[in-house]
Amino acid sequence: PCFAIHVNIDLESGEEREIIFRLGCGHDVDDARSLVRCFRQPDAPRKALEAVLARWEDILGKVKVETPNTALNLLANGWLLYQTIGCRLWARCAKYQSGGAFGFRDQLQDVLALVHSAPELIREHLLVAAAHQFQEGDVMHWWHPPLDRGVRTHCSDDYLWLPFAVCRYVGATGDTGILDENVPFLKGRPIKPEEDSYYDLPSRSEESAALYEHCVRSIRHGLKFGVHGLPLIGSGDWNDGMNLVGEHGKGESVWLGFFLYDVLTTFAPLADNCKVFSFARHCRKEAEKLRRNIEFSGWDGEWYRRAYFDDGSPLGSSANPECKIDSIAQSWSVLSGGGNPEKSRMAMNAVWQSLADRNHQLVRLLTPPFDKSALEPGYIKGYVPGVRENGGQYTHAAVWAAMAFAKAGDAARAWELFEMINPIHHASDSQKCSIYKVEPYVVAADVYAVSPHTGRGGWTWYSGAAGWMYQLILETLLGVTLDVDKLRISPCFPKEWNEFTFHYRYRKTWYHIHVHPSDIAFITVDDIKQILPIIPLVNNGKPHYAEVGLTPSGAI
């Protein structure tokens, strides 16, 4: 359907006219007529717009940062969360992606950025995601509402993002009640071993369980290992394009090993708190066994390998003619805590030397790109070399690399990577604009890395990198962590900064927090020195003022 409205107006010099177009839809004829009557009054559209603006300000304005880095401030104070909520969570549609589907892993990662601003949206989506899990523990890779028709696959990481997100939500908000929420499972034909996927409309199962049990089934379903003791990659892990690495059911993923390690070690304390001690012990036992297997079979000599093909040959190894090194295995060796510290340090140095292109201000996902070798990892090889996952900057992974440098204590590289991937810097003058070619105020999913298109952005708006970049800025670089009813402040302080300030709204109460280096570490709230290194949060409607002094090591 298409329609057009055309109005001619004449304007004198300095004259202003306001033109209002009304268009909309209702559930039925009566609803449509009611909407017409509602918006027939001249001031109704303006009031509606003001309500929309107020709603966005309520969400986007809950945390406001003031740092010496203007480009950081622009992204953190609105744009990143607007992109995450408006495009990724609500529209699920943009120029490059006109689908409208939910991806199981996709929006679970997106909502993690909303811990401080809209935790209610996280809670809502966790339950939506759980409702798209099959009885066996696997999930719909993606689905289209409202009917929820979608695909069931052998993808190996989707279901693990549910316990990953649940642990982080409960840890930040203290909402343990969500673990008892009863959610039904889906029922559908099991996917055959020889199938990559199938598209269908599954039915609701008669069986339902608490969200906690949904997480347990996800974890149990993920405990499937190959001959190296590493998780089976299935029809792809986080990188869907590597769908042929394990097409015969034997391929393994080193990255997934680190991610599963993270899930196991963070879910174990949650299981303890739920007094399911046997499963907590099981998680810790599996995590330790997995850590040993990764060290034995995942290390390549200077970095961690990416995967093993069905025939046992490695991917992401110095022995490979293409994809010698892939960044996400290195980053998650640090982020998960599952890597050997010395090996992880070497691995991140390899990322810096091989994947960070400081001349063109981009961070490659892998190198060299797949092109003419005998390696057949999957449809990733169908991309032009240097574009998207095939050796371009996949910003999602670049953010993880910056996070990993920060967690490893390398503040200088963490900040340099952030400056490289900050889209605003890619359009700071006309020459850069002519290279980048896309909107600089939102995150692009990828940046091309091979001539003649080096530095060109692609797939803007619809990118999970936006939510991760917000977490990078607020939680990793500025070090603001919500722990139920208190804030912990542990920034990755750049040496050229003297201070920064942020304003944090806890429910209906504002906290104005000034952070700066100090010879002696301290925290004061309303001029009262705190015994513990935290800022306690109370919702009394009164403004509070905190000062945080950091030693040169960043300790409090």
CSV table of C-alpha atoms in Angstrom, one decimal, residues 56 59-61 63 65 69-90 109-115 117-118 121 395-396 399 403 418 421-425 436 439-445 460-478:
chain,number,residue,atom,x,y,z
A,56,TRP,CA,12.6,9.5,25.4
A,59,ILE,CA,14.9,6.9,29.3
A,60,LEU,CA,17.9,8.6,27.7
A,61,GLY,CA,18.4,11.2,30.4
A,63,VAL,CA,22.6,8.9,33.0
A,65,VAL,CA,28.2,12.0,31.4
A,69,ASN,CA,35.9,13.8,25.4
A,70,THR,CA,33.1,15.5,23.5
A,71,ALA,CA,32.7,12.7,21.0
A,72,LEU,CA,32.2,10.2,23.8
A,73,ASN,CA,29.7,12.5,25.5
A,74,LEU,CA,27.6,12.7,22.3
A,75,LEU,CA,27.3,9.0,21.9
A,76,ALA,CA,26.8,8.2,25.6
A,77,ASN,CA,24.2,10.9,26.2
A,78,GLY,CA,21.5,9.7,24.0
A,79,TRP,CA,22.5,8.3,20.6
A,80,LEU,CA,23.7,4.8,21.5
A,81,LEU,CA,20.6,4.0,23.7
A,82,TYR,CA,18.3,5.6,21.1
A,83,GLN,CA,19.8,3.3,18.4
A,84,THR,CA,19.6,0.3,20.7
A,85,ILE,CA,16.0,0.8,21.8
A,86,GLY,CA,14.4,2.5,18.8
A,87,CYS,CA,16.0,0.4,16.1
A,88,ARG,CA,17.2,-2.8,17.6
A,89,LEU,CA,14.5,-3.5,20.2
A,90,TRP,CA,11.4,-1.8,18.9
A,109,GLN,CA,22.7,-8.7,24.1
A,110,ASP,CA,21.0,-5.4,23.2
A,111,VAL,CA,18.9,-5.1,26.4
A,112,LEU,CA,22.0,-5.5,28.6
A,113,ALA,CA,22.8,-1.8,27.8
A,114,LEU,CA,19.5,-0.8,29.5
A,115,VAL,CA,20.5,-1.9,33.1
A,117,SER,CA,18.1,3.4,32.1
A,118,ALA,CA,15.2,0.9,31.4
A,121,LEU,CA,12.6,-3.6,29.3
A,395,THR,CA,32.3,-3.4,15.2
A,396,HIS,CA,30.6,-5.8,17.7
A,399,VAL,CA,34.1,-3.3,21.1
A,403,MET,CA,36.8,-4.2,26.7
A,418,PHE,CA,37.6,3.2,21.4
A,421,ILE,CA,35.9,2.8,16.3
A,422,ASN,CA,34.0,5.9,17.5
A,423,PRO,CA,31.9,6.7,14.4
A,424,ILE,CA,32.0,10.5,15.1
A,425,HIS,CA,35.8,10.5,14.3
A,436,TYR,CA,33.0,6.8,5.6
A,439,GLU,CA,25.8,8.4,9.4
A,440,PRO,CA,28.4,9.2,12.0
A,441,TYR,CA,26.0,9.6,14.9
A,442,VAL,CA,25.1,5.9,15.1
A,443,VAL,CA,27.3,2.8,15.1
A,444,ALA,CA,27.9,1.0,11.9
A,445,ALA,CA,28.0,-2.8,12.1
A,460,THR,CA,24.3,1.3,10.1
A,461,TRP,CA,21.5,1.6,12.7
A,462,TYR,CA,20.7,-2.1,12.9
A,463,SER,CA,23.7,-3.3,14.8
A,464,GLY,CA,24.2,-4.9,18.2
A,465,ALA,CA,27.4,-3.0,18.4
A,466,ALA,CA,25.5,0.0,19.7
A,467,GLY,CA,24.5,-1.6,22.9
A,468,TRP,CA,27.9,-3.0,23.5
A,469,MET,CA,29.5,0.3,22.8
A,470,TYR,CA,27.3,1.9,25.5
A,471,GLN,CA,28.5,-0.7,27.9
A,472,LEU,CA,32.1,-0.1,26.9
A,473,ILE,CA,31.8,3.6,27.6
A,474,LEU,CA,29.7,3.6,30.8
A,475,GLU,CA,30.8,0.4,32.5
A,476,THR,CA,34.2,-0.4,31.2
A,477,LEU,CA,35.9,2.9,30.5
A,478,LEU,CA,34.0,5.1,33.0
